[in-house]
PDB file of C-alpha atoms in Angstrom:
ATOM      1  CA  MET A   1       1.479-102.075  14.444  1.00 48.00           C
ATOM      2  CA  ARG A   2       0.482 -99.770  11.614  1.00 48.00           C
ATOM      3  CA  ASP A   3      -0.773 -97.134  14.026  1.00 49.00           C
ATOM      4  CA  VAL A   4       2.573 -97.101  15.908  1.00 49.00           C
ATOM      5  CA  ASN A   5       4.555 -96.846  12.686  1.00 50.00           C
ATOM      6  CA  ALA A   6       2.332 -94.106  11.350  1.00 50.00           C
ATOM      7  CA  LYS A   7       2.576 -92.272  14.648  1.00 50.00           C
ATOM      8  CA  THR A   8       6.378 -92.569  14.665  1.00 50.00           C
ATOM      9  CA  ARG A   9       6.597 -91.243  11.117  1.00 51.00           C
ATOM     10  CA  ARG A  10       4.534 -88.213  12.027  1.00 51.00           C
ATOM     11  CA  VAL A  11       6.677 -87.402  15.073  1.00 48.00           C
ATOM     12  CA  THR A  12      10.047 -87.853  13.396  1.00 48.00           C
ATOM     13  CA  GLN A  13       9.279 -85.925  10.217  1.00 49.00           C
ATOM     14  CA  GLN A  14      10.141 -82.232  10.362  1.00 49.00           C
ATOM     15  CA  PRO A  15       8.969 -79.495   8.034  1.00 48.00           C
ATOM     16  CA  ARG A  16      11.262 -79.189   5.051  1.00 48.00           C
ATOM     17  CA  ALA A  17      11.877 -75.450   5.540  1.00 45.00           C
ATOM     18  CA  ALA A  18      13.213 -75.940   9.081  1.00 44.00           C
ATOM     19  CA  VAL A  19      15.747 -78.548   7.946  1.00 42.00           C
ATOM     20  CA  GLU A  20      17.012 -76.473   5.031  1.00 41.00           C
ATOM     21  CA  THR A  21      17.691 -73.277   6.995  1.00 43.00           C
ATOM     22  CA  ARG A  22      20.207 -74.749   9.464  1.00 43.00           C
ATOM     23  CA  THR A  23      23.148 -76.748   8.189  1.00 44.00           C
ATOM     24  CA  GLY A  24      26.615 -77.790   9.315  1.00 47.00           C
ATOM     25  CA  ALA A  25      28.107 -76.078  12.335  1.00 46.00           C
ATOM     26  CA  GLU A  26      25.127 -73.725  12.625  1.00 47.00           C
ATOM     27  CA  ALA A  27      22.790 -76.646  13.255  1.00 44.00           C
ATOM     28  CA  GLN A  28      25.062 -78.024  15.971  1.00 49.00           C
ATOM     29  CA  SER A  29      26.084 -74.939  17.906  1.00 50.00           C
ATOM     30  CA  GLY A  30      24.066 -72.027  16.577  1.00 57.00           C
ATOM     31  CA  SER A  31      25.429 -68.904  14.993  1.00 65.00           C
ATOM     32  CA  GLY A  32      25.799 -65.333  16.001  1.00 80.00           C
ATOM     33  CA  ALA A  33      27.585 -63.505  18.759  1.00 82.00           C
ATOM     34  CA  ALA A  34      25.790 -65.322  21.580  1.00 85.00           C
ATOM     35  CA  ALA A  35      26.884 -68.721  20.276  1.00 82.00           C
ATOM     36  CA  VAL A  36      30.496 -67.564  19.856  1.00 81.00           C
ATOM     37  CA  LEU A  37      30.547 -66.205  23.414  1.00 84.00           C
ATOM     38  CA  ARG A  38      29.073 -69.461  24.680  1.00 86.00           C
ATOM     39  CA  ARG A  39      31.801 -71.443  22.889  1.00 83.00           C
ATOM     40  CA  LEU A  40      34.482 -69.139  24.361  1.00 85.00           C
ATOM     41  CA  ALA A  41      33.275 -69.590  27.952  1.00 84.00           C
ATOM     42  CA  VAL A  42      35.512 -72.566  28.769  1.00 86.00           C
ATOM     43  CA  PRO A  43      38.712 -71.219  27.157  1.00 88.00           C
ATOM     44  CA  GLY A  44      38.003 -67.898  28.882  1.00 88.00           C
ATOM     45  CA  GLY A  45      37.576 -69.637  32.231  1.00 90.00           C
ATOM     46  CA  VAL A  46      40.831 -71.535  31.798  1.00 90.00           C
ATOM     47  CA  LEU A  47      42.632 -68.310  30.883  1.00 92.00           C
ATOM     48  CA  ALA A  48      41.156 -66.555  33.936  1.00 93.00           C
ATOM     49  CA  ALA A  49      42.396 -69.365  36.212  1.00 94.00           C
ATOM     50  CA  VAL A  50      45.893 -69.288  34.711  1.00 93.00           C
ATOM     51  CA  VAL A  51      46.083 -65.486  34.869  1.00 93.00           C
ATOM     52  CA  GLY A  52      44.911 -65.613  38.495  1.00 95.00           C
ATOM     53  CA  ALA A  53      47.579 -68.168  39.388  1.00 92.00           C
ATOM     54  CA  PHE A  54      50.303 -66.167  37.653  1.00 93.00           C
ATOM     55  CA  ALA A  55      49.077 -62.961  39.332  1.00 94.00           C
ATOM     56  CA  TYR A  56      49.288 -64.614  42.746  1.00 93.00           C
ATOM     57  CA  VAL A  57      52.775 -65.984  42.107  1.00 92.00           C
ATOM     58  CA  GLY A  58      53.799 -62.600  40.718  1.00 91.00           C
ATOM     59  CA  ALA A  59      52.557 -60.836  43.852  1.00 91.00           C
ATOM     60  CA  VAL A  60      53.787 -63.340  46.459  1.00 91.00           C
ATOM     61  CA  ASP A  61      57.520 -63.828  45.964  1.00 87.00           C
ATOM     62  CA  PRO A  62      58.548 -67.502  46.118  1.00 89.00           C
ATOM     63  CA  ASN A  63      62.093 -66.418  46.980  1.00 84.00           C
ATOM     64  CA  GLN A  64      60.842 -65.383  50.438  1.00 84.00           C
ATOM     65  CA  PRO A  65      60.589 -68.407  52.747  1.00 82.00           C
ATOM     66  CA  GLY A  66      57.285 -69.438  54.275  1.00 82.00           C
ATOM     67  CA  HIS A  67      54.916 -68.632  51.418  1.00 81.00           C
ATOM     68  CA  TYR A  68      55.079 -71.918  49.511  1.00 85.00           C
ATOM     69  CA  PRO A  69      55.885 -75.496  50.534  1.00 85.00           C
ATOM     70  CA  VAL A  70      59.340 -76.861  49.843  1.00 85.00           C
ATOM     71  CA  CYS A  71      59.710 -79.600  47.216  1.00 85.00           C
ATOM     72  CA  PRO A  72      59.713 -82.902  49.148  1.00 87.00           C
ATOM     73  CA  LEU A  73      62.210 -84.508  46.743  1.00 86.00           C
ATOM     74  CA  LEU A  74      64.654 -81.637  47.214  1.00 86.00           C
ATOM     75  CA  ARG A  75      64.132 -81.575  50.977  1.00 88.00           C
ATOM     76  CA  TYR A  76      64.703 -85.291  51.561  1.00 92.00           C
ATOM     77  CA  THR A  77      67.178 -86.222  48.815  1.00 90.00           C
ATOM     78  CA  GLY A  78      68.804 -82.973  47.725  1.00 86.00           C
ATOM     79  CA  LEU A  79      67.862 -83.720  44.107  1.00 86.00           C
ATOM     80  CA  TYR A  80      66.068 -81.253  41.852  1.00 88.00           C
ATOM     81  CA  CYS A  81      62.872 -82.568  40.267  1.00 87.00           C
ATOM     82  CA  PRO A  82      61.705 -81.244  36.866  1.00 87.00           C
ATOM     83  CA  GLY A  83      59.381 -78.819  38.647  1.00 86.00           C
ATOM     84  CA  CYS A  84      61.914 -77.373  41.101  1.00 88.00           C
ATOM     85  CA  GLY A  85      62.215 -73.654  40.513  1.00 88.00           C
ATOM     86  CA  GLY A  86      58.904 -73.512  38.655  1.00 90.00           C
ATOM     87  CA  LEU A  87      57.373 -70.957  41.017  1.00 91.00           C
ATOM     88  CA  ARG A  88      60.492 -68.787  40.932  1.00 92.00           C
ATOM     89  CA  SER A  89      60.451 -69.128  37.151  1.00 93.00           C
ATOM     90  CA  ALA A  90      56.800 -68.041  36.992  1.00 94.00           C
ATOM     91  CA  HIS A  91      57.535 -65.094  39.297  1.00 94.00           C
ATOM     92  CA  ALA A  92      60.400 -63.943  37.075  1.00 93.00           C
ATOM     93  CA  PHE A  93      58.304 -64.532  33.944  1.00 94.00           C
ATOM     94  CA  VAL A  94      55.469 -62.366  35.297  1.00 94.00           C
ATOM     95  CA  HIS A  95      57.949 -59.588  36.018  1.00 93.00           C
ATOM     96  CA  GLY A  96      59.406 -59.820  32.497  1.00 92.00           C
ATOM     97  CA  ASP A  97      62.779 -61.251  33.539  1.00 91.00           C
ATOM     98  CA  ILE A  98      62.997 -64.013  30.944  1.00 93.00           C
ATOM     99  CA  THR A  99      66.667 -64.880  31.563  1.00 91.00           C
ATOM    100  CA  THR A 100      66.013 -65.472  35.273  1.00 91.00           C
ATOM    101  CA  ALA A 101      62.898 -67.462  34.397  1.00 92.00           C
ATOM    102  CA  LEU A 102      64.940 -69.664  32.058  1.00 91.00           C
ATOM    103  CA  THR A 103      67.652 -70.059  34.681  1.00 89.00           C
ATOM    104  CA  ASP A 104      65.157 -71.037  37.394  1.00 89.00           C
ATOM    105  CA  ASN A 105      63.360 -73.644  35.263  1.00 91.00           C
ATOM    106  CA  ALA A 106      63.770 -73.742  31.493  1.00 90.00           C
ATOM    107  CA  ALA A 107      61.256 -76.591  31.156  1.00 91.00           C
ATOM    108  CA  ALA A 108      58.582 -74.494  32.878  1.00 93.00           C
ATOM    109  CA  VAL A 109      59.154 -71.585  30.480  1.00 94.00           C
ATOM    110  CA  ALA A 110      58.816 -73.999  27.562  1.00 93.00           C
ATOM    111  CA  GLY A 111      55.575 -75.205  29.175  1.00 93.00           C
ATOM    112  CA  TYR A 112      54.260 -71.634  29.396  1.00 94.00           C
ATOM    113  CA  LEU A 113      54.916 -71.147  25.711  1.00 94.00           C
ATOM    114  CA  VAL A 114      53.315 -74.467  24.750  1.00 92.00           C
ATOM    115  CA  PHE A 115      50.262 -73.547  26.828  1.00 93.00           C
ATOM    116  CA  ALA A 116      50.010 -70.173  25.060  1.00 93.00           C
ATOM    117  CA  VAL A 117      50.099 -71.810  21.624  1.00 93.00           C
ATOM    118  CA  VAL A 118      47.609 -74.557  22.518  1.00 91.00           C
ATOM    119  CA  TRP A 119      45.258 -72.046  24.153  1.00 91.00           C
ATOM    120  CA  SER A 120      45.409 -69.764  21.096  1.00 92.00           C
ATOM    121  CA  VAL A 121      44.559 -72.673  18.775  1.00 91.00           C
ATOM    122  CA  TRP A 122      41.714 -73.603  21.142  1.00 89.00           C
ATOM    123  CA  VAL A 123      40.265 -70.082  20.967  1.00 89.00           C
ATOM    124  CA  VAL A 124      40.513 -69.841  17.177  1.00 91.00           C
ATOM    125  CA  ARG A 125      38.861 -73.229  16.694  1.00 89.00           C
ATOM    126  CA  SER A 126      36.155 -72.359  19.232  1.00 86.00           C
ATOM    127  CA  VAL A 127      35.331 -69.144  17.376  1.00 86.00           C
ATOM    128  CA  GLN A 128      35.119 -71.125  14.144  1.00 86.00           C
ATOM    129  CA  GLY A 129      32.820 -73.657  15.816  1.00 84.00           C
ATOM    130  CA  ARG A 130      35.242 -76.523  15.226  1.00 84.00           C
ATOM    131  CA  PRO A 131      36.277 -79.021  17.909  1.00 82.00           C
ATOM    132  CA  VAL A 132      39.779 -78.996  19.348  1.00 80.00           C
ATOM    133  CA  ARG A 133      41.559 -82.274  18.874  1.00 82.00           C
ATOM    134  CA  ILE A 134      44.817 -82.645  20.753  1.00 81.00           C
ATOM    135  CA  ASP A 135      45.718 -86.271  20.400  1.00 85.00           C
ATOM    136  CA  PRO A 136      49.421 -86.846  21.062  1.00 87.00           C
ATOM    137  CA  GLY A 137      50.533 -90.300  20.097  1.00 90.00           C
ATOM    138  CA  PRO A 138      52.723 -92.552  22.190  1.00 93.00           C
ATOM    139  CA  VAL A 139      55.831 -91.291  20.400  1.00 95.00           C
ATOM    140  CA  HIS A 140      55.073 -87.700  21.419  1.00 93.00           C
ATOM    141  CA  LEU A 141      54.365 -88.644  25.031  1.00 94.00           C
ATOM    142  CA  TRP A 142      57.524 -90.730  25.281  1.00 96.00           C
ATOM    143  CA  ALA A 143      59.541 -87.885  23.736  1.00 94.00           C
ATOM    144  CA  VAL A 144      58.236 -85.389  26.294  1.00 93.00           C
ATOM    145  CA  GLY A 145      58.932 -87.858  29.092  1.00 94.00           C
ATOM    146  CA  ALA A 146      62.456 -88.486  27.788  1.00 95.00           C
ATOM    147  CA  LEU A 147      63.160 -84.743  27.532  1.00 93.00           C
ATOM    148  CA  LEU A 148      61.981 -84.193  31.116  1.00 92.00           C
ATOM    149  CA  LEU A 149      64.096 -87.136  32.293  1.00 93.00           C
ATOM    150  CA  VAL A 150      67.202 -85.798  30.536  1.00 91.00           C
ATOM    151  CA  PHE A 151      66.481 -82.308  31.928  1.00 89.00           C
ATOM    152  CA  THR A 152      66.191 -83.756  35.454  1.00 87.00           C
ATOM    153  CA  VAL A 153      69.363 -85.831  35.188  1.00 89.00           C
ATOM    154  CA  VAL A 154      71.447 -83.042  33.671  1.00 88.00           C
ATOM    155  CA  ARG A 155      70.345 -80.471  36.246  1.00 86.00           C
ATOM    156  CA  ASN A 156      71.444 -82.821  39.043  1.00 87.00           C
ATOM    157  CA  LEU A 157      74.897 -83.572  37.600  1.00 87.00           C
ATOM    158  CA  PRO A 158      77.915 -81.395  38.463  1.00 85.00           C
ATOM    159  CA  PHE A 159      78.167 -79.909  34.956  1.00 82.00           C
ATOM    160  CA  GLY A 160      74.428 -79.071  34.970  1.00 73.00           C
ATOM    161  CA  GLY A 161      74.766 -76.434  37.675  1.00 72.00           C
ATOM    162  CA  TRP A 162      73.544 -73.801  35.233  1.00 72.00           C
ATOM    163  CA  LEU A 163      70.135 -75.531  35.338  1.00 73.00           C
ATOM    164  CA  HIS A 164      69.828 -75.329  39.144  1.00 71.00           C
ATOM    165  CA  PRO A 165      67.045 -73.051  40.363  1.00 75.00           C
TER     166      PRO A 165
END
């Protein structure tokens, strides 16, 4: 047993100089430009995907029939879901027509803005080498669900015609 313990101690002990030179975030993720670029790879990939999707929707007009599928809820029931008008809203948003984007789907425009804020926080924290912690509690999730439910109900009532896409 003593040989195993002595062997384990030799393997697990590191030179003191190596332990002292790297501390905190540097020890976990490295430092320098290469480490920062490595940490920005995922946020950059997500941004590239979102920009690509918005570029496609901006180039292919959803107001022209045949390019995108019709919402099944709208087709079969005549009711607008919370996402109805989202593509038209994104198209108007890409072209800088914010009032039309809000008219087509105000909830989607709010979602674009929330995404921009969350993505910006993600990038800043990634550059700093800190983890991103988005942990909405049940109250937040229920509040978002309630807002989307109210939005859906109001846009389908006669006085909510201004929310129709």
